[in-house]
Short mmCIF file of C-alpha atoms in Angstrom, two decimals:
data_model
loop_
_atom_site.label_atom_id
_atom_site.label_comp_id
_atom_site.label_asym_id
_atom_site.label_seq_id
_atom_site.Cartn_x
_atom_site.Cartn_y
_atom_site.Cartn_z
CA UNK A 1 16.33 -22.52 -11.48
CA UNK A 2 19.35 -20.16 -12.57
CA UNK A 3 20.54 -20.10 -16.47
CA UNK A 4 24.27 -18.41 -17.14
CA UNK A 5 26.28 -18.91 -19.65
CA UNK A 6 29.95 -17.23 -19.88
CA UNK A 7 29.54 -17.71 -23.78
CA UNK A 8 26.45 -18.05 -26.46
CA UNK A 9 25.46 -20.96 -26.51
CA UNK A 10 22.86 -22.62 -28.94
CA UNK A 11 19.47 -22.32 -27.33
CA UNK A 12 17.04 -25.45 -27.96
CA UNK A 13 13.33 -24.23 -29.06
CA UNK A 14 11.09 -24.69 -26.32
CA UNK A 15 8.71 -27.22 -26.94
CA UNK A 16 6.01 -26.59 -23.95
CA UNK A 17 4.15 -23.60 -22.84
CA UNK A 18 6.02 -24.16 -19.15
CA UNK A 19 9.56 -24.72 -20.69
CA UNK A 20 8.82 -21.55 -23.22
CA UNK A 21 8.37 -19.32 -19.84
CA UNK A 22 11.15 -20.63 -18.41
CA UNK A 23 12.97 -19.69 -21.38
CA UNK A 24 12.12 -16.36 -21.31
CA UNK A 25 12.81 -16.15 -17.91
CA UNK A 26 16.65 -17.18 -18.57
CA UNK A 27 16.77 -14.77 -20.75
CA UNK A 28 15.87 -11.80 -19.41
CA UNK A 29 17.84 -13.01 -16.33
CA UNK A 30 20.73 -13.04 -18.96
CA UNK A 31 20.53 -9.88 -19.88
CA UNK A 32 20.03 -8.46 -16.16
CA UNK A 33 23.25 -10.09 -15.30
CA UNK A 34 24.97 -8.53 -18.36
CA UNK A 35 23.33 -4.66 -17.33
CA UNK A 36 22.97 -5.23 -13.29
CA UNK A 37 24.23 -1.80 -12.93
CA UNK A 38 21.47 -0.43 -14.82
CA UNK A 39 19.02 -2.13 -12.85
CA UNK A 40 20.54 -1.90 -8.88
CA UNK A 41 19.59 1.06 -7.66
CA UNK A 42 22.66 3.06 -7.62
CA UNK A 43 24.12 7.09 -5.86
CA UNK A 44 25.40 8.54 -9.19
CA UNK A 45 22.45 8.02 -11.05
CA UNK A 46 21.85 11.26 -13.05
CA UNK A 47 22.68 10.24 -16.34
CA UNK A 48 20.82 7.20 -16.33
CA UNK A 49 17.66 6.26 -13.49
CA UNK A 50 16.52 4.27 -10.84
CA UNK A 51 14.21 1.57 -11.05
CA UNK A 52 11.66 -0.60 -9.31
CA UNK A 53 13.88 -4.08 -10.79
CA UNK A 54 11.51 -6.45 -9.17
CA UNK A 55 8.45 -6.64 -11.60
CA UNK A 56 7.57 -9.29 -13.50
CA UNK A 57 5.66 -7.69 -16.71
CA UNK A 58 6.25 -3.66 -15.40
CA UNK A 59 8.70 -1.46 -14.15
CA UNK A 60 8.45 1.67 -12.66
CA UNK A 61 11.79 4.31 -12.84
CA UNK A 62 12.74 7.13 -10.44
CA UNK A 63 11.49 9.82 -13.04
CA UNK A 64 7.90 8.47 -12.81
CA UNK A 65 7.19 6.45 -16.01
CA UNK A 66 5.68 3.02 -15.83
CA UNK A 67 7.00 0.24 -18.91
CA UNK A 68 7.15 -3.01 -19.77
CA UNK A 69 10.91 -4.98 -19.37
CA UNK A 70 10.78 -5.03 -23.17
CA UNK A 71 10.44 -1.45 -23.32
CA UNK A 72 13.59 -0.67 -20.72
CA UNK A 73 16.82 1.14 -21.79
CA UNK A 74 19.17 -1.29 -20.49
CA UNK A 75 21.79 0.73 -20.67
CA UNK A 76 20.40 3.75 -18.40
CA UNK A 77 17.86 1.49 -16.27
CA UNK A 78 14.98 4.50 -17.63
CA UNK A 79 11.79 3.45 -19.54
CA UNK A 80 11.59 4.52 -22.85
CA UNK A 81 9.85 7.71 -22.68
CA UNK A 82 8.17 7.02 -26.01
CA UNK A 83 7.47 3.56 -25.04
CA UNK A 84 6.38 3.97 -21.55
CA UNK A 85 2.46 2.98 -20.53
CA UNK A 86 1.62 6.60 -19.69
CA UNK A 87 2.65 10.13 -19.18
CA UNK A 88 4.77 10.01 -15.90
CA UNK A 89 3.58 9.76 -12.25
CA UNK A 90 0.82 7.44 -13.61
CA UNK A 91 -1.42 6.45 -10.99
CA UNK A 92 -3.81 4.37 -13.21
CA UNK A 93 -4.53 1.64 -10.90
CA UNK A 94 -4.89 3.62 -7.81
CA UNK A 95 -7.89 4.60 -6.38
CA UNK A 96 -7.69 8.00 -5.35
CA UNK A 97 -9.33 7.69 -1.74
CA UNK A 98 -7.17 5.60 -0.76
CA UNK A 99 -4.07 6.15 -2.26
CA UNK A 100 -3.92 2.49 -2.45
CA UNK A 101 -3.47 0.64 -6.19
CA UNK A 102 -3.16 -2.88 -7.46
CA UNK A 103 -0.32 -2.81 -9.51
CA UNK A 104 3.18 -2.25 -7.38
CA UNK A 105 4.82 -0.07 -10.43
CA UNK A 106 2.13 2.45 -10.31
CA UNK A 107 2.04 2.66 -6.85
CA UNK A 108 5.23 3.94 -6.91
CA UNK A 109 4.80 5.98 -9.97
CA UNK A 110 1.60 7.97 -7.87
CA UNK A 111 3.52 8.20 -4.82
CA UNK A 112 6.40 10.05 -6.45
CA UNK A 113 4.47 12.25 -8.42
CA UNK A 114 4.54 16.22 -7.55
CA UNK A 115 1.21 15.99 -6.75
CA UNK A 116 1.84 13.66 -3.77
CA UNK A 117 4.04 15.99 -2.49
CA UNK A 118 2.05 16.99 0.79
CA UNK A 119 0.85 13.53 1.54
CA UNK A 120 4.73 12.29 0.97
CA UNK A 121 5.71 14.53 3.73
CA UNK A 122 3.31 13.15 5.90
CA UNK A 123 4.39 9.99 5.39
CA UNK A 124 7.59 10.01 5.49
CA UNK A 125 7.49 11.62 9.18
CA UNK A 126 4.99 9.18 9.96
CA UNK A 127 7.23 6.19 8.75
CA UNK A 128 10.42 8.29 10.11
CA UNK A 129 10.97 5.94 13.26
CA UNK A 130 10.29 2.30 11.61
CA UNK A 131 14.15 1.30 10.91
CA UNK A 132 13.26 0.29 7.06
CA UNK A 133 12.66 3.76 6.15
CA UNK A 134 15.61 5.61 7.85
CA UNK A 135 17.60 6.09 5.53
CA UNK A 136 15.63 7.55 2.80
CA UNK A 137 14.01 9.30 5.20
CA UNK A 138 16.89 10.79 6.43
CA UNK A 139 18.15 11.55 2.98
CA UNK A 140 14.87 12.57 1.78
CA UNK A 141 15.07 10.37 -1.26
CA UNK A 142 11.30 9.66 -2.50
CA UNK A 143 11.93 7.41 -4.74
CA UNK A 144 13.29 4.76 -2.22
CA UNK A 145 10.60 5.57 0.47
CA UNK A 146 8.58 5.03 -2.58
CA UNK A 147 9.74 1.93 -3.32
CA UNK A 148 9.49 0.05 0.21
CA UNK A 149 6.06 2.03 0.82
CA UNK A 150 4.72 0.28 -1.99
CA UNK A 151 6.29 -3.13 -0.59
CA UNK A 152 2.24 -4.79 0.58
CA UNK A 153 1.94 -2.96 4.54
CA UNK A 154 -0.26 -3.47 7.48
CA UNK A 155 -2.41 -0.61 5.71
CA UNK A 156 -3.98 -3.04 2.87
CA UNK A 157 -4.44 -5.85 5.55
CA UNK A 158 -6.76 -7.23 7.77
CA UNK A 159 -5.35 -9.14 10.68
CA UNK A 160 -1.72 -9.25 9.31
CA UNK A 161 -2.28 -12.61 7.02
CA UNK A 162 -5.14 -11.24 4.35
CA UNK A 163 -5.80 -8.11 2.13
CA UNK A 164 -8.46 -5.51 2.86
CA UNK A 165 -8.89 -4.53 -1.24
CA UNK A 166 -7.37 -5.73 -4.34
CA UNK A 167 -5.68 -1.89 -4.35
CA UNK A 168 -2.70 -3.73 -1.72
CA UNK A 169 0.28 -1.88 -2.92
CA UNK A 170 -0.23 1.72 -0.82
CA UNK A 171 1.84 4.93 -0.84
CA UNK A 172 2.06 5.01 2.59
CA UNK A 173 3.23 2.28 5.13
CA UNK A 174 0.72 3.58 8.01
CA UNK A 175 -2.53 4.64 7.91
CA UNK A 176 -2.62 8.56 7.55
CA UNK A 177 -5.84 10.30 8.87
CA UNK A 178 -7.55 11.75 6.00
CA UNK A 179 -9.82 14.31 5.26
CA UNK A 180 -13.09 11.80 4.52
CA UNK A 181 -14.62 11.98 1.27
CA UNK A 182 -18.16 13.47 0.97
CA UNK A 183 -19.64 10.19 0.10
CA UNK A 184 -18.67 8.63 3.50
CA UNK A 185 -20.95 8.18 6.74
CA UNK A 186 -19.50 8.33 10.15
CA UNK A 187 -21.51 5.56 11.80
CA UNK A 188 -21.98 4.69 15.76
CA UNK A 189 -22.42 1.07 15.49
CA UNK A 190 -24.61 -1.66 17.11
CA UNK A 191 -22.68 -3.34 20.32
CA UNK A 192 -21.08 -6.67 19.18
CA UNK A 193 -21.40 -5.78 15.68
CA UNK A 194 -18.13 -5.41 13.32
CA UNK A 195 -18.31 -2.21 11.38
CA UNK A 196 -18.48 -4.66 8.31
CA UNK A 197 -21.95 -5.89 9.82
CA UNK A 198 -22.87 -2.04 10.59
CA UNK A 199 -22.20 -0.60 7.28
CA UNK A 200 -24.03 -3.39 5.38
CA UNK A 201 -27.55 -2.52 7.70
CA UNK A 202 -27.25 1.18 5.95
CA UNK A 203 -26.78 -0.53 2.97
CA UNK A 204 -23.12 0.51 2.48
CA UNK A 205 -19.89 -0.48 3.21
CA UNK A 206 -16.88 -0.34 5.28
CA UNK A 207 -13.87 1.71 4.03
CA UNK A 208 -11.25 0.35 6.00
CA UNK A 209 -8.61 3.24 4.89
CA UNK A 210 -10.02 5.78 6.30
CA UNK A 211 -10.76 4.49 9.97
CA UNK A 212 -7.32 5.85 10.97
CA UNK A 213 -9.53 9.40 10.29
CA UNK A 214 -12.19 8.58 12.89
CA UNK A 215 -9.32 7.07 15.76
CA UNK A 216 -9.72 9.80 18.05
CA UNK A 217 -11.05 11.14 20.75
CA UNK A 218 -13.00 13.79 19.63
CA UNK A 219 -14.81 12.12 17.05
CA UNK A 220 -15.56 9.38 19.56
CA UNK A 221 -17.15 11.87 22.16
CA UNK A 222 -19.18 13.19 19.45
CA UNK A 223 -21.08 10.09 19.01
CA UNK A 224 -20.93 8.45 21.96
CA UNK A 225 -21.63 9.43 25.92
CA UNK A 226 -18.19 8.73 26.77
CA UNK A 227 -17.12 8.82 30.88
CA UNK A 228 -13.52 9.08 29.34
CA UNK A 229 -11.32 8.44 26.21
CA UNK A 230 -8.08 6.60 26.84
CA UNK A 231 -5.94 4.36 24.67
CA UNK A 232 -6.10 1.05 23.99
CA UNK A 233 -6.09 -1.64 21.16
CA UNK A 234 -8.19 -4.33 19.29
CA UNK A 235 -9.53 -5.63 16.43
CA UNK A 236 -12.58 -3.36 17.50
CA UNK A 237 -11.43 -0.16 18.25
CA UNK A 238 -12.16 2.99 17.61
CA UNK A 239 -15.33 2.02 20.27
CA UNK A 240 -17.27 2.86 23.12
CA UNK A 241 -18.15 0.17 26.45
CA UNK A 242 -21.57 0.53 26.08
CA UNK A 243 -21.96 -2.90 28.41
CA UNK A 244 -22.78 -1.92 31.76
CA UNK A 245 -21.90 -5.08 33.02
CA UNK A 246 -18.31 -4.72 32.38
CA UNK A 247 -17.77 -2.20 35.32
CA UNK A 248 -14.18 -1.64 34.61
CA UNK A 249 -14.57 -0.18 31.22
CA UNK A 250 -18.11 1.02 30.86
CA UNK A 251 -18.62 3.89 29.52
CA UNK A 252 -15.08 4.64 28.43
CA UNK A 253 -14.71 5.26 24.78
CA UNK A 254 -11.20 3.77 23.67
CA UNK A 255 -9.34 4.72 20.44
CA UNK A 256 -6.74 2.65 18.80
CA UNK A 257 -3.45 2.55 19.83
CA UNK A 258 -1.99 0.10 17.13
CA UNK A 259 -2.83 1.33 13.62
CA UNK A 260 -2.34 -2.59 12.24
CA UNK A 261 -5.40 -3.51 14.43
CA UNK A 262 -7.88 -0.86 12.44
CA UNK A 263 -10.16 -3.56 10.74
CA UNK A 264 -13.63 -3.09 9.02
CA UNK A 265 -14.38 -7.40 10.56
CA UNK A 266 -13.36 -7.08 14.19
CA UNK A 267 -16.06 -7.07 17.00
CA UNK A 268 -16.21 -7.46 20.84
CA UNK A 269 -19.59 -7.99 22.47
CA UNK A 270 -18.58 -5.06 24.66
CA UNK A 271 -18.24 -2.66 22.56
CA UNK A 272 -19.89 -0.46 19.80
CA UNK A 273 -17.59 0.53 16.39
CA UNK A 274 -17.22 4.11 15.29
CA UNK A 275 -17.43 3.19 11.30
CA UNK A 276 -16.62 4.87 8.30
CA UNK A 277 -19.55 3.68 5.79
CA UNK A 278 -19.27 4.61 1.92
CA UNK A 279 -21.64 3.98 -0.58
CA UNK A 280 -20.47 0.61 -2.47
CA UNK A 281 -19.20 0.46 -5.89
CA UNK A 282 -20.91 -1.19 -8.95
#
């Protein structure tokens, strides 16, 4: 449903708790109509800001500061510094393993942030050949890389079709190897088991986020007796043949080749997973 109106008009009290939301809706779809160049992402912005525009209770602006649509300058398209939900470059709903959060407006709000700087670079080379981020790659412009970063990516996903975590909204758009954190367990799994399967026999479990850390060959040869280490991809990879009786591939240890196949559930009777096990949260 759309509500305009090229003049006021008298506005009927809403009489349901469905109607009253779609009330509020019309407004504030009003009033984004009336300021849509405050809230389009616009070139000359240096009097007034960038924002995230899509949110329905939170929006995040190109100077880092997180705020409710009530609390919006309409006029500039910048939170109300005095207003906003937190100092800037928030990254309240993140968790800082990951650099995954749960909320889309502080996702972007962490990823911008000065502190993100080194792990912004990395991403943005990373992300430099997909087509949706050449532009801001190529004009260096954070805040948009930011924004389509934050956009839900192959990273928070298992399979393509369901989420890994609740934190879905991720600063980068590819896995990034990462230094692990001293909590976490490399782990040479069972053959046939999924690294899910593995990591809950130690009493742990898998950190899907950082599997893009253990994707390579020398990590690989370092647990396993691998013949050879070649590319390939699956649902169960990073892993080594460990099946004799598939003489093609035993013995070869295989890393990943397709960074939207790293899973935590996928298994291959084959095979044995190279995990990453971390202790699991209460």
């Amino acid at each position: 449903r759309i509500c305009l109106a090229a003049v006021p008009l008298p506005l009927p009290r809403p009489k349901t708790l469905e109607s009253c939301k779609m009330f509020r809706r019309c407004l504030l779809l009003l009033v984004s109509l009336n300021f849509s160049a405050a809230l389009e992402p616009r070139s000359d912005h240096a009097k007034g800001c960038r924002n995230t525009v899509q949110g329905k209770k939170f929006l995040a602006d190109d100077k880092g500061f997180v705020c409710t649509l009530e609390n919006l300058d309409w006029t500039t398209g910048c939170c109300k510094t005095g207003l906003s939900e937190d100092a800037p470059f928030s990254c309240r709903t993140c968790d800082a393993a990951s650099n995954c959060c749960d909320t889309f407006e502080y996702c972007v709000s962490c990823c911008i942030s000065p502190t993100n700087s080194q792990e912004l670079h990395a991403a943005m080379t990373a992300a430099s050949g997909m087509k949706s981020f050449q532009q801001a790659v190529k004009e260096n412009d954070s805040f948009e890389f930011c924004r389509q970063a934050c956009r839900t990516s192959s990273k928070s996903t298992i399979h393509g079709n369901a989420y890994s975590s609740p934190n879905k909204y991720c600063t980068a758009p590819v896995r990034l190897p990462r230094k692990l954190p001293d909590d976490a367990t490399v782990v040479a799994g069972q053959q046939g088991l999924a690294c899910s399967a593995v990591c809950e026999n130690t009493g742990k479990v898998c950190s899907p986020e950082f599997l893009a850390s253990v994707n390579n060959c020398d990590l690989l040869k370092k647990h396993f007796p691998c013949s050879s280490c070649e590319s390939n991809f699956g649902y169960d990879q990073p892993a080594y043949v460990g099946n004799s009786a598939n003489k093609d591939q035993f013995g070869k240890c295989l890393y990943n080749s397709k960074e939207s196949f790293l899973s935590c559930a996928g298994a291959h009777a084959d095979t044995q997973r190279l995990c990453v096990c971390r202790p699991k949260q209460r």
